[in-house]
């Protein structure tokens, strides 16, 4: 046995790392430099993948140098794929939670902004005042502020207006929405006590009255929650805001989806049928709610944030609460909300807000696009589809749509593209719903479809 072989065997026994034919274990640095040829990632990351691959090889004999390299390659590739990036949403889910809900263009440069500068006096101002004014005008509210998300909005409202007191919530509305937003837990975290009212399926005005009149209770608020992501049917009854508003305590409503006005004055023609059961900020306030809370990245079509709108004194109490500082959004979000609010007010939402563009495009137009894509790609067929609003908005509602269908499951391949495409598979066919694909991206779909035949 040669000295080299002997050394190699001892090395293998000592470190449990395999050797290549030249008798050397792969060096971390050499492996990292080799990875750099195929992966444009910082050296420090490649070193980390090289180390992990070598360590894994060391603990799982036998493994060859090629296997170590392949594993390091795989780690680097998986990491590259996981980097946050733009994708094409061909799922037909308009507000796809995994894809960041409402798509929104964040316009900014690296210049400063007047975020907290009062341009009139040159002194410190509030980031909330102008955007708040626009949102208040849109909702028919006295005042409004923007916080980090709707969960933060509910947390802040309850903390500011019911701390150490009781909040009345219908048993049918004591819900969990999405992962971990649970009304009883949010109430508890706000320092308030939840008082259950009525029953799971029916809660009437007199149940709220009873809870308010009960001597042990100190009800500061009635919290009305829109059970966004599910529907109960049958022997059910809830108490509308209009009736709750006759109670002697303020009614605050978590309407969730952020529809501003159910008449949709920014659309040409009438409000679409799929929005029929969705509560809207303007109508909820005019029905007598003291405050409404909603997400900015659902039907409002904005960035992740939450809005609190309604009575000026209550909004002010929220803004002054110490938690408000921890929950405030940054300048990108405020600038984006301002631009969206201006589009709504100017009634240019259908040409300027991506969500309303998707929502209002006609099926005929989608079919035409599908035909063009198919004839250019030489693959696929036109199909009728049902898009859904998504993100718990308008549960059960569908929007007629059209797209392209091709045989086979191509999801993994499509996700692997430089600009990934997220589509849907049903019965071993891949569906591309064009309602959620930007018109400008059709040529990318054509390219992707062509690559499926090649
Ligand atoms: C979506 C939703 C929430 C959570 O909103 P986020 O903006 O995701 O924090 C809370 N309540 C209702 C009713 C919702 O629909």
CSV table of C-alpha atoms and ligand atoms in Angstrom, one decimal:
chain,number,residue,atom,x,y,z
A,1,UNK,CA,0.0,0.0,0.0
A,2,UNK,CA,1.4,3.4,-1.0
A,3,UNK,CA,2.1,6.0,1.6
A,4,UNK,CA,-0.5,8.2,-0.1
A,5,UNK,CA,-3.2,5.5,0.1
A,6,UNK,CA,-2.3,4.8,3.7
A,7,UNK,CA,-2.5,8.5,4.6
A,8,UNK,CA,-5.8,8.8,2.7
A,9,UNK,CA,-7.2,5.9,4.6
A,10,UNK,CA,-6.1,7.2,8.0
A,11,UNK,CA,-7.4,10.6,7.1
A,12,UNK,CA,-10.7,9.1,6.2
A,13,UNK,CA,-10.8,7.2,9.5
A,14,UNK,CA,-9.9,10.3,11.4
A,15,UNK,CA,-12.1,12.9,9.8
A,16,UNK,CA,-14.5,10.6,8.1
A,17,UNK,CA,-14.1,12.7,4.9
A,18,UNK,CA,-13.7,11.1,1.6
A,19,UNK,CA,-10.8,11.7,-0.7
A,20,UNK,CA,-10.6,12.2,-4.4
A,21,UNK,CA,-8.4,10.1,-6.7
A,22,UNK,CA,-5.5,12.4,-6.0
A,23,UNK,CA,-5.9,11.5,-2.4
A,24,UNK,CA,-6.9,14.9,-1.0
A,25,UNK,CA,-10.0,15.8,0.9
A,26,UNK,CA,-11.9,18.7,-0.8
A,27,UNK,CA,-10.7,22.0,0.7
A,28,UNK,CA,-13.3,24.4,1.8
A,29,UNK,CA,-11.7,27.2,-0.1
A,30,UNK,CA,-11.2,25.4,-3.3
A,31,UNK,CA,-14.7,24.1,-3.3
A,32,UNK,CA,-16.1,27.6,-2.6
A,33,UNK,CA,-14.0,29.0,-5.5
A,34,UNK,CA,-15.4,26.3,-7.7
A,35,UNK,CA,-18.9,27.1,-6.7
A,36,UNK,CA,-18.3,30.8,-7.7
A,37,UNK,CA,-18.1,29.7,-11.3
A,38,UNK,CA,-21.7,28.6,-11.3
A,39,UNK,CA,-23.3,30.7,-8.5
A,40,UNK,CA,-23.1,34.5,-8.3
A,41,UNK,CA,-23.3,34.6,-4.6
A,42,UNK,CA,-20.9,36.3,-2.1
A,43,UNK,CA,-17.8,34.3,-1.2
A,44,UNK,CA,-18.8,34.1,2.5
A,45,UNK,CA,-22.0,32.3,1.6
A,46,UNK,CA,-20.2,29.8,-0.8
A,47,UNK,CA,-17.7,29.1,2.0
A,48,UNK,CA,-20.6,28.2,4.3
A,49,UNK,CA,-22.1,25.8,1.7
A,50,UNK,CA,-18.7,24.2,1.1
A,51,UNK,CA,-18.3,23.7,4.8
A,52,UNK,CA,-21.7,22.2,5.2
A,53,UNK,CA,-21.3,19.9,2.3
A,54,UNK,CA,-17.9,18.6,3.6
A,55,UNK,CA,-19.3,18.2,7.1
A,56,UNK,CA,-22.3,16.3,5.8
A,57,UNK,CA,-20.0,14.1,3.7
A,58,UNK,CA,-17.9,13.5,6.8
A,59,UNK,CA,-20.9,12.1,8.7
A,60,UNK,CA,-22.2,9.9,5.9
A,61,UNK,CA,-19.7,7.5,4.5
A,62,UNK,CA,-19.1,6.5,1.8
A,63,UNK,CA,-19.2,9.7,-0.2
A,64,UNK,CA,-17.0,10.7,-3.1
A,65,UNK,CA,-15.6,14.1,-3.9
A,66,UNK,CA,-18.1,14.4,-6.7
A,67,UNK,CA,-20.9,13.8,-4.3
A,68,UNK,CA,-19.6,16.5,-2.0
A,69,UNK,CA,-19.4,19.0,-4.9
A,70,UNK,CA,-22.9,18.1,-6.1
A,71,UNK,CA,-24.2,18.6,-2.6
A,72,UNK,CA,-22.5,22.0,-2.2
A,73,UNK,CA,-23.9,22.9,-5.7
A,74,UNK,CA,-27.4,21.9,-4.6
A,75,UNK,CA,-27.1,24.0,-1.4
A,76,UNK,CA,-26.0,27.0,-3.4
A,77,UNK,CA,-28.7,26.5,-6.0
A,78,UNK,CA,-31.4,26.1,-3.4
A,79,UNK,CA,-30.3,29.3,-1.6
A,80,UNK,CA,-30.2,31.3,-4.9
A,81,UNK,CA,-33.7,30.1,-5.6
A,82,UNK,CA,-34.9,31.2,-2.2
A,83,UNK,CA,-33.8,34.8,-2.6
A,84,UNK,CA,-36.7,37.2,-2.5
A,85,UNK,CA,-37.5,38.3,-6.1
A,86,UNK,CA,-40.2,39.2,-8.5
A,87,UNK,CA,-42.4,36.3,-9.8
A,88,UNK,CA,-45.2,36.1,-12.3
A,89,UNK,CA,-48.5,35.2,-10.6
A,90,UNK,CA,-50.4,32.9,-13.0
A,91,UNK,CA,-52.5,31.3,-10.2
A,92,UNK,CA,-55.6,33.4,-10.7
A,93,UNK,CA,-55.5,34.2,-7.0
A,94,UNK,CA,-55.5,38.0,-7.1
A,95,UNK,CA,-54.3,38.5,-3.6
A,96,UNK,CA,-52.0,35.6,-3.1
A,97,UNK,CA,-50.6,35.5,0.5
A,98,UNK,CA,-47.6,33.5,-0.5
A,99,UNK,CA,-46.9,36.0,-3.3
A,100,UNK,CA,-47.1,39.1,-1.1
A,101,UNK,CA,-50.8,39.8,-1.5
A,102,UNK,CA,-51.6,42.9,-3.6
A,103,UNK,CA,-48.8,43.6,-6.1
A,104,UNK,CA,-47.7,47.2,-5.7
A,105,UNK,CA,-45.0,49.3,-7.3
A,106,UNK,CA,-42.9,51.0,-4.6
A,107,UNK,CA,-41.5,54.2,-6.2
A,108,UNK,CA,-38.6,55.7,-4.5
A,109,UNK,CA,-35.0,56.9,-5.1
A,110,UNK,CA,-32.3,57.2,-2.5
A,111,UNK,CA,-33.2,60.8,-1.9
A,112,UNK,CA,-34.6,61.9,1.4
A,113,UNK,CA,-38.3,62.6,1.8
A,114,UNK,CA,-40.3,65.1,3.9
A,115,UNK,CA,-41.7,62.2,5.9
A,116,UNK,CA,-41.8,64.2,9.2
A,117,UNK,CA,-41.0,67.7,8.0
A,118,UNK,CA,-43.8,70.3,8.1
A,119,UNK,CA,-43.1,72.0,4.8
A,120,UNK,CA,-45.0,75.1,5.9
A,121,UNK,CA,-43.2,75.8,9.2
A,122,UNK,CA,-40.0,73.9,8.5
A,123,UNK,CA,-40.5,72.2,11.8
A,124,UNK,CA,-41.1,68.6,12.8
A,125,UNK,CA,-44.3,67.3,11.4
A,126,UNK,CA,-46.2,64.0,11.4
A,127,UNK,CA,-45.8,61.2,8.8
A,128,UNK,CA,-49.5,60.5,9.3
A,129,UNK,CA,-51.2,63.9,8.7
A,130,UNK,CA,-51.3,64.1,4.9
A,131,UNK,CA,-51.9,60.4,4.2
A,132,UNK,CA,-54.4,60.3,7.1
A,133,UNK,CA,-56.3,63.2,5.6
A,134,UNK,CA,-56.5,61.4,2.2
A,135,UNK,CA,-57.6,58.1,3.7
A,136,UNK,CA,-60.2,59.9,5.9
A,137,UNK,CA,-61.6,61.6,2.9
A,138,UNK,CA,-61.9,58.3,1.0
A,139,UNK,CA,-63.6,56.5,3.8
A,140,UNK,CA,-65.8,59.4,4.9
A,141,UNK,CA,-64.0,59.4,8.3
A,142,UNK,CA,-63.0,62.4,10.5
A,143,UNK,CA,-59.5,61.1,10.8
A,144,UNK,CA,-57.2,58.1,9.9
A,145,UNK,CA,-53.7,56.7,10.6
A,146,UNK,CA,-51.6,54.0,9.0
A,147,UNK,CA,-49.9,51.2,11.0
A,148,UNK,CA,-47.8,48.2,10.2
A,149,UNK,CA,-50.7,45.8,9.3
A,150,UNK,CA,-54.3,45.2,10.2
A,151,UNK,CA,-53.3,42.9,13.1
A,152,UNK,CA,-51.4,45.9,14.5
A,153,UNK,CA,-54.4,48.1,13.9
A,154,UNK,CA,-56.7,45.9,16.0
A,155,UNK,CA,-54.0,45.5,18.7
A,156,UNK,CA,-53.6,49.3,18.9
A,157,UNK,CA,-57.3,50.1,18.9
A,158,UNK,CA,-58.0,47.7,21.8
A,159,UNK,CA,-54.9,48.7,23.7
A,160,UNK,CA,-55.6,52.4,23.4
A,161,UNK,CA,-59.3,52.3,24.0
A,162,UNK,CA,-59.9,49.4,26.3
A,163,UNK,CA,-56.8,48.8,28.3
A,164,UNK,CA,-57.6,47.1,31.7
A,165,UNK,CA,-61.3,47.1,30.6
A,166,UNK,CA,-63.6,44.7,28.8
A,167,UNK,CA,-64.2,44.3,25.1
A,168,UNK,CA,-67.5,42.6,23.9
A,169,UNK,CA,-67.1,40.2,21.0
A,170,UNK,CA,-69.8,38.0,19.5
A,171,UNK,CA,-69.0,34.3,20.0
A,172,UNK,CA,-69.5,33.9,16.2
A,173,UNK,CA,-66.8,36.5,15.5
A,174,UNK,CA,-64.1,35.3,18.0
A,175,UNK,CA,-62.2,34.0,15.0
A,176,UNK,CA,-58.7,33.1,13.8
A,177,UNK,CA,-57.7,34.7,10.6
A,178,UNK,CA,-54.7,33.4,8.7
A,179,UNK,CA,-51.8,32.1,10.8
A,180,UNK,CA,-52.0,33.2,14.4
A,181,UNK,CA,-54.2,36.2,14.2
A,182,UNK,CA,-56.8,35.2,16.8
A,183,UNK,CA,-59.2,37.7,18.3
A,184,UNK,CA,-59.1,36.3,21.9
A,185,UNK,CA,-55.3,36.4,21.9
A,186,UNK,CA,-55.0,39.8,20.3
A,187,UNK,CA,-57.4,41.2,22.9
A,188,UNK,CA,-55.5,39.7,25.7
A,189,UNK,CA,-52.2,41.0,24.4
A,190,UNK,CA,-53.8,44.5,24.3
A,191,UNK,CA,-54.4,44.3,28.1
A,192,UNK,CA,-58.1,44.0,27.7
A,193,UNK,CA,-60.5,41.3,28.8
A,194,UNK,CA,-62.7,39.6,26.2
A,195,UNK,CA,-66.3,39.2,27.0
A,196,UNK,CA,-68.1,36.6,24.9
A,197,UNK,CA,-71.5,37.6,23.7
A,198,UNK,CA,-74.3,35.5,22.3
A,199,UNK,CA,-73.7,32.1,20.8
A,200,UNK,CA,-71.6,30.7,18.0
A,201,UNK,CA,-74.3,30.9,15.4
A,202,UNK,CA,-76.6,33.7,16.6
A,203,UNK,CA,-75.8,36.9,18.4
A,204,UNK,CA,-78.5,39.6,18.8
A,205,UNK,CA,-78.5,43.2,20.0
A,206,UNK,CA,-80.1,42.2,23.3
A,207,UNK,CA,-77.1,39.9,24.0
A,208,UNK,CA,-74.8,42.9,23.7
A,209,UNK,CA,-77.1,44.9,26.0
A,210,UNK,CA,-77.0,42.2,28.6
A,211,UNK,CA,-73.2,42.1,28.5
A,212,UNK,CA,-73.0,45.9,28.9
A,213,UNK,CA,-75.5,46.0,31.7
A,214,UNK,CA,-74.0,43.1,33.7
A,215,UNK,CA,-72.5,44.4,36.9
A,216,UNK,CA,-69.2,42.5,36.7
A,217,UNK,CA,-68.5,43.8,33.3
A,218,UNK,CA,-66.8,47.1,32.4
A,219,UNK,CA,-67.3,47.1,28.6
A,220,UNK,CA,-65.3,49.8,26.9
A,221,UNK,CA,-65.9,48.7,23.3
A,222,UNK,CA,-67.9,46.4,21.1
A,223,UNK,CA,-65.5,44.8,18.6
A,224,UNK,CA,-67.2,43.6,15.4
A,225,UNK,CA,-65.0,41.3,13.3
A,226,UNK,CA,-65.6,40.3,9.7
A,227,UNK,CA,-64.9,36.6,9.6
A,228,UNK,CA,-63.1,37.0,6.3
A,229,UNK,CA,-61.8,33.6,5.4
A,230,UNK,CA,-64.9,31.4,6.1
A,231,UNK,CA,-68.6,31.5,5.8
A,232,UNK,CA,-71.3,30.1,8.1
A,233,UNK,CA,-74.7,29.3,6.7
A,234,UNK,CA,-78.0,28.0,8.0
A,235,UNK,CA,-79.5,29.1,11.3
A,236,UNK,CA,-77.2,32.1,11.7
A,237,UNK,CA,-77.7,35.7,12.7
A,238,UNK,CA,-75.4,38.5,13.5
A,239,UNK,CA,-76.1,42.0,14.6
A,240,UNK,CA,-75.3,44.6,12.0
A,241,UNK,CA,-73.3,47.7,12.8
A,242,UNK,CA,-76.4,49.9,12.3
A,243,UNK,CA,-78.0,48.2,15.3
A,244,UNK,CA,-74.8,48.0,17.4
A,245,UNK,CA,-74.4,51.7,17.0
A,246,UNK,CA,-77.4,52.3,19.2
A,247,UNK,CA,-75.4,50.8,22.2
A,248,UNK,CA,-73.9,53.2,24.8
A,249,UNK,CA,-70.3,52.2,24.0
A,250,UNK,CA,-68.3,52.8,20.8
A,251,UNK,CA,-68.4,50.1,18.1
A,252,UNK,CA,-65.1,49.4,16.4
A,253,UNK,CA,-65.2,47.2,13.3
A,254,UNK,CA,-62.4,45.0,11.9
A,255,UNK,CA,-63.6,44.8,8.3
A,256,UNK,CA,-60.4,43.1,7.2
A,257,UNK,CA,-60.2,43.4,3.5
A,258,UNK,CA,-60.1,47.1,3.0
A,259,UNK,CA,-62.8,47.7,0.5
A,260,UNK,CA,-63.1,51.5,0.7
A,261,UNK,CA,-66.6,52.0,-0.6
A,262,UNK,CA,-69.0,49.3,-1.8
A,263,UNK,CA,-70.3,51.4,-4.6
A,264,UNK,CA,-66.8,51.4,-6.1
A,265,UNK,CA,-67.0,54.9,-7.6
A,266,UNK,CA,-63.5,54.4,-9.1
A,267,UNK,CA,-64.8,51.7,-11.5
A,268,UNK,CA,-66.7,52.4,-14.6
A,269,UNK,CA,-70.2,51.0,-14.1
A,270,UNK,CA,-71.4,49.2,-11.1
A,271,UNK,CA,-69.6,47.4,-8.3
A,272,UNK,CA,-68.8,43.9,-9.3
A,273,UNK,CA,-71.0,41.1,-8.1
A,274,UNK,CA,-68.2,39.2,-6.3
A,275,UNK,CA,-67.9,42.1,-3.8
A,276,UNK,CA,-71.6,41.9,-2.8
A,277,UNK,CA,-71.0,40.5,0.7
A,278,UNK,CA,-67.8,42.5,1.5
A,279,UNK,CA,-68.1,45.1,4.2
A,280,UNK,CA,-66.7,48.5,3.2
A,281,UNK,CA,-65.1,51.3,5.3
A,282,UNK,CA,-67.4,54.1,4.1
A,283,UNK,CA,-70.7,52.3,4.7
A,284,UNK,CA,-69.5,50.7,8.0
A,285,UNK,CA,-68.7,54.2,9.3
A,286,UNK,CA,-71.9,55.8,8.0
A,287,UNK,CA,-73.8,52.9,9.7
A,288,UNK,CA,-72.4,54.2,13.0
A,289,UNK,CA,-69.1,52.4,13.7
A,290,UNK,CA,-66.8,54.7,15.7
A,291,UNK,CA,-63.7,53.2,14.0
A,292,UNK,CA,-62.9,50.8,11.2
A,293,UNK,CA,-59.7,48.8,10.8
A,294,UNK,CA,-58.5,47.2,7.6
A,295,UNK,CA,-55.5,45.8,5.7
A,296,UNK,CA,-53.7,47.9,3.1
A,297,UNK,CA,-52.6,45.0,1.0
A,298,UNK,CA,-55.9,43.3,0.4
A,299,UNK,CA,-58.8,44.9,-1.6
A,300,UNK,CA,-57.2,48.4,-1.1
A,301,UNK,CA,-54.4,47.1,-3.4
A,302,UNK,CA,-51.6,48.6,-1.4
A,303,UNK,CA,-48.4,47.7,0.5
A,304,UNK,CA,-48.5,45.7,3.7
A,305,UNK,CA,-50.1,48.1,6.3
A,306,UNK,CA,-53.2,48.6,8.3
A,307,UNK,CA,-55.5,51.5,8.5
A,308,UNK,CA,-57.5,52.9,11.5
A,309,UNK,CA,-60.2,55.4,10.4
A,310,UNK,CA,-63.1,57.0,12.1
A,311,UNK,CA,-63.8,59.4,15.0
A,312,UNK,CA,-61.0,62.0,15.4
A,313,UNK,CA,-60.8,61.7,19.2
A,314,UNK,CA,-60.4,57.9,19.1
A,315,UNK,CA,-57.9,57.9,16.2
A,316,UNK,CA,-55.9,60.5,18.2
A,317,UNK,CA,-56.0,58.3,21.3
A,318,UNK,CA,-54.5,55.5,19.1
A,319,UNK,CA,-51.9,57.8,17.6
A,320,UNK,CA,-50.8,58.9,21.1
A,321,UNK,CA,-50.5,55.4,22.6
A,322,UNK,CA,-46.9,54.3,23.2
A,323,UNK,CA,-47.5,51.2,20.9
A,324,UNK,CA,-48.2,53.5,17.9
A,325,UNK,CA,-44.4,54.3,17.7
A,326,UNK,CA,-43.6,50.5,17.5
A,327,UNK,CA,-46.3,49.9,14.9
A,328,UNK,CA,-45.6,52.8,12.5
A,329,UNK,CA,-44.8,52.1,8.9
A,330,UNK,CA,-41.7,53.5,7.1
A,331,UNK,CA,-41.6,56.1,4.3
A,332,UNK,CA,-41.9,53.6,1.4
A,333,UNK,CA,-45.2,52.5,2.8
A,334,UNK,CA,-46.5,56.0,3.5
A,335,UNK,CA,-45.5,57.2,0.0
A,336,UNK,CA,-47.2,54.2,-1.6
A,337,UNK,CA,-50.4,54.7,0.4
A,338,UNK,CA,-50.5,58.4,-0.5
A,339,UNK,CA,-50.2,57.6,-4.2
A,340,UNK,CA,-52.9,54.9,-4.0
A,341,UNK,CA,-55.2,57.2,-2.1
A,342,UNK,CA,-54.7,59.9,-4.7
A,343,UNK,CA,-55.5,57.4,-7.5
A,344,UNK,CA,-58.8,56.4,-5.8
A,345,UNK,CA,-59.8,60.1,-5.3
A,346,UNK,CA,-58.9,60.9,-8.9
A,347,UNK,CA,-60.9,57.8,-10.0
A,348,UNK,CA,-57.9,56.5,-11.9
A,349,UNK,CA,-57.7,53.3,-9.9
A,350,UNK,CA,-58.4,50.9,-12.8
A,351,UNK,CA,-55.4,52.2,-14.8
A,352,UNK,CA,-53.1,52.9,-11.8
A,353,UNK,CA,-53.7,50.3,-9.1
A,354,UNK,CA,-52.5,46.8,-10.1
A,355,UNK,CA,-55.2,45.1,-8.1
A,356,UNK,CA,-58.1,47.0,-9.8
A,357,UNK,CA,-56.5,46.5,-13.2
A,358,UNK,CA,-56.5,42.7,-12.6
A,359,UNK,CA,-60.0,42.8,-11.1
A,360,UNK,CA,-61.6,44.8,-13.9
A,361,UNK,CA,-60.1,43.4,-17.1
A,362,UNK,CA,-62.8,41.7,-19.3
A,363,UNK,CA,-62.9,38.0,-20.0
A,364,UNK,CA,-63.0,38.8,-23.7
A,365,UNK,CA,-59.7,40.6,-23.4
A,366,UNK,CA,-58.2,37.7,-21.5
A,367,UNK,CA,-59.4,35.2,-24.1
A,368,UNK,CA,-57.8,37.3,-26.8
A,369,UNK,CA,-54.5,37.4,-25.0
A,370,UNK,CA,-54.6,33.6,-24.4
A,371,UNK,CA,-55.1,33.1,-28.2
A,372,UNK,CA,-52.2,35.3,-29.0
A,373,UNK,CA,-49.9,33.5,-26.5
A,374,UNK,CA,-50.9,30.1,-27.8
A,375,UNK,CA,-50.3,31.0,-31.5
A,376,UNK,CA,-46.9,32.4,-30.7
A,377,UNK,CA,-45.8,29.6,-28.4
A,378,UNK,CA,-47.3,26.8,-30.6
A,379,UNK,CA,-48.5,25.0,-27.5
A,380,UNK,CA,-51.6,25.0,-25.2
A,381,UNK,CA,-55.3,25.7,-25.4
A,382,UNK,CA,-57.5,28.5,-24.4
A,383,UNK,CA,-59.5,27.6,-21.2
A,384,UNK,CA,-62.2,29.3,-19.1
A,385,UNK,CA,-61.2,29.7,-15.5
A,386,UNK,CA,-62.4,31.1,-12.2
A,387,UNK,CA,-60.1,33.6,-10.5
A,388,UNK,CA,-60.6,34.2,-6.8
A,389,UNK,CA,-59.9,37.4,-4.8
A,390,UNK,CA,-57.8,35.6,-2.2
A,391,UNK,CA,-56.3,36.6,1.2
A,392,UNK,CA,-59.6,35.9,2.9
A,393,UNK,CA,-61.4,38.6,0.9
A,394,UNK,CA,-64.9,37.8,-0.4
A,395,UNK,CA,-64.7,34.1,0.6
A,396,UNK,CA,-66.5,31.8,-1.8
A,397,UNK,CA,-66.6,34.5,-4.5
A,398,UNK,CA,-65.2,33.8,-8.0
A,399,UNK,CA,-64.3,36.1,-10.9
A,400,UNK,CA,-64.7,34.6,-14.4
A,401,UNK,CA,-61.4,34.5,-16.2
A,402,UNK,CA,-59.5,32.8,-19.1
A,403,UNK,CA,-56.1,31.5,-19.6
A,404,UNK,CA,-53.9,28.8,-21.2
A,405,UNK,CA,-53.8,25.1,-20.3
A,406,UNK,CA,-51.0,22.7,-21.3
A,407,UNK,CA,-50.8,18.9,-20.6
A,408,UNK,CA,-48.5,17.8,-17.7
A,409,UNK,CA,-47.3,19.2,-14.4
A,410,UNK,CA,-44.7,21.9,-15.1
A,411,UNK,CA,-44.8,23.7,-11.8
A,412,UNK,CA,-41.2,22.9,-10.7
A,413,UNK,CA,-39.7,23.9,-14.0
A,414,UNK,CA,-41.7,27.1,-14.1
A,415,UNK,CA,-40.6,28.0,-10.6
A,416,UNK,CA,-37.0,27.4,-11.6
A,417,UNK,CA,-37.0,30.1,-14.3
A,418,UNK,CA,-34.9,33.3,-13.9
A,419,UNK,CA,-38.2,35.1,-13.6
A,420,UNK,CA,-40.2,32.4,-11.9
A,421,UNK,CA,-43.8,31.7,-13.0
A,422,UNK,CA,-46.3,30.4,-10.4
A,423,UNK,CA,-49.1,28.5,-12.0
A,424,UNK,CA,-51.7,25.9,-11.0
A,425,UNK,CA,-52.0,22.2,-11.6
A,426,UNK,CA,-55.2,20.2,-11.8
A,427,UNK,CA,-55.6,16.6,-13.1
A,428,UNK,CA,-52.1,16.6,-14.6
A,429,UNK,CA,-52.6,19.8,-16.5
A,430,UNK,CA,-50.9,23.1,-15.9
A,431,UNK,CA,-53.1,26.2,-15.9
A,432,UNK,CA,-52.1,29.8,-16.5
A,433,UNK,CA,-54.8,32.2,-15.4
A,434,UNK,CA,-54.2,35.5,-17.3
A,435,UNK,CA,-56.2,37.7,-15.0
A,436,UNK,CA,-53.3,37.8,-12.5
A,437,UNK,CA,-50.6,38.1,-15.2
A,438,UNK,CA,-49.6,41.7,-16.3
A,439,UNK,CA,-50.3,42.3,-19.9
A,440,UNK,CA,-46.7,43.3,-20.3
A,441,UNK,CA,-45.6,39.9,-19.2
A,442,UNK,CA,-47.3,37.9,-21.9
A,443,UNK,CA,-44.1,37.6,-23.9
A,444,UNK,CA,-42.5,35.9,-20.9
A,445,UNK,CA,-45.3,33.4,-20.7
A,446,UNK,CA,-44.7,32.7,-24.5
A,447,UNK,CA,-41.0,32.1,-23.8
A,448,UNK,CA,-41.8,29.8,-20.9
A,449,UNK,CA,-44.3,27.8,-22.9
A,450,UNK,CA,-41.9,27.4,-25.7
A,451,UNK,CA,-39.3,26.1,-23.3
A,452,UNK,CA,-41.8,23.4,-22.3
A,453,UNK,CA,-41.9,22.0,-25.8
A,454,UNK,CA,-38.2,22.2,-26.4
B,1,LIG,C1,-56.7,39.9,7.0
B,1,LIG,C2,-57.4,40.2,8.2
B,1,LIG,C3,-56.7,40.5,9.4
B,1,LIG,C4,-55.2,40.5,9.4
B,1,LIG,O1,-54.7,41.6,8.7
B,1,LIG,P1,-53.1,41.7,8.4
B,1,LIG,O2,-53.1,43.0,7.5
B,1,LIG,O3,-52.7,40.5,7.7
B,1,LIG,O4,-52.4,41.9,9.7
B,1,LIG,C5,-57.4,40.8,10.5
B,1,LIG,N1,-58.7,40.8,10.5
B,1,LIG,C6,-59.5,40.5,9.4
B,1,LIG,C7,-61.0,40.5,9.5
B,1,LIG,C8,-58.8,40.2,8.2
B,1,LIG,O5,-59.5,39.9,7.1
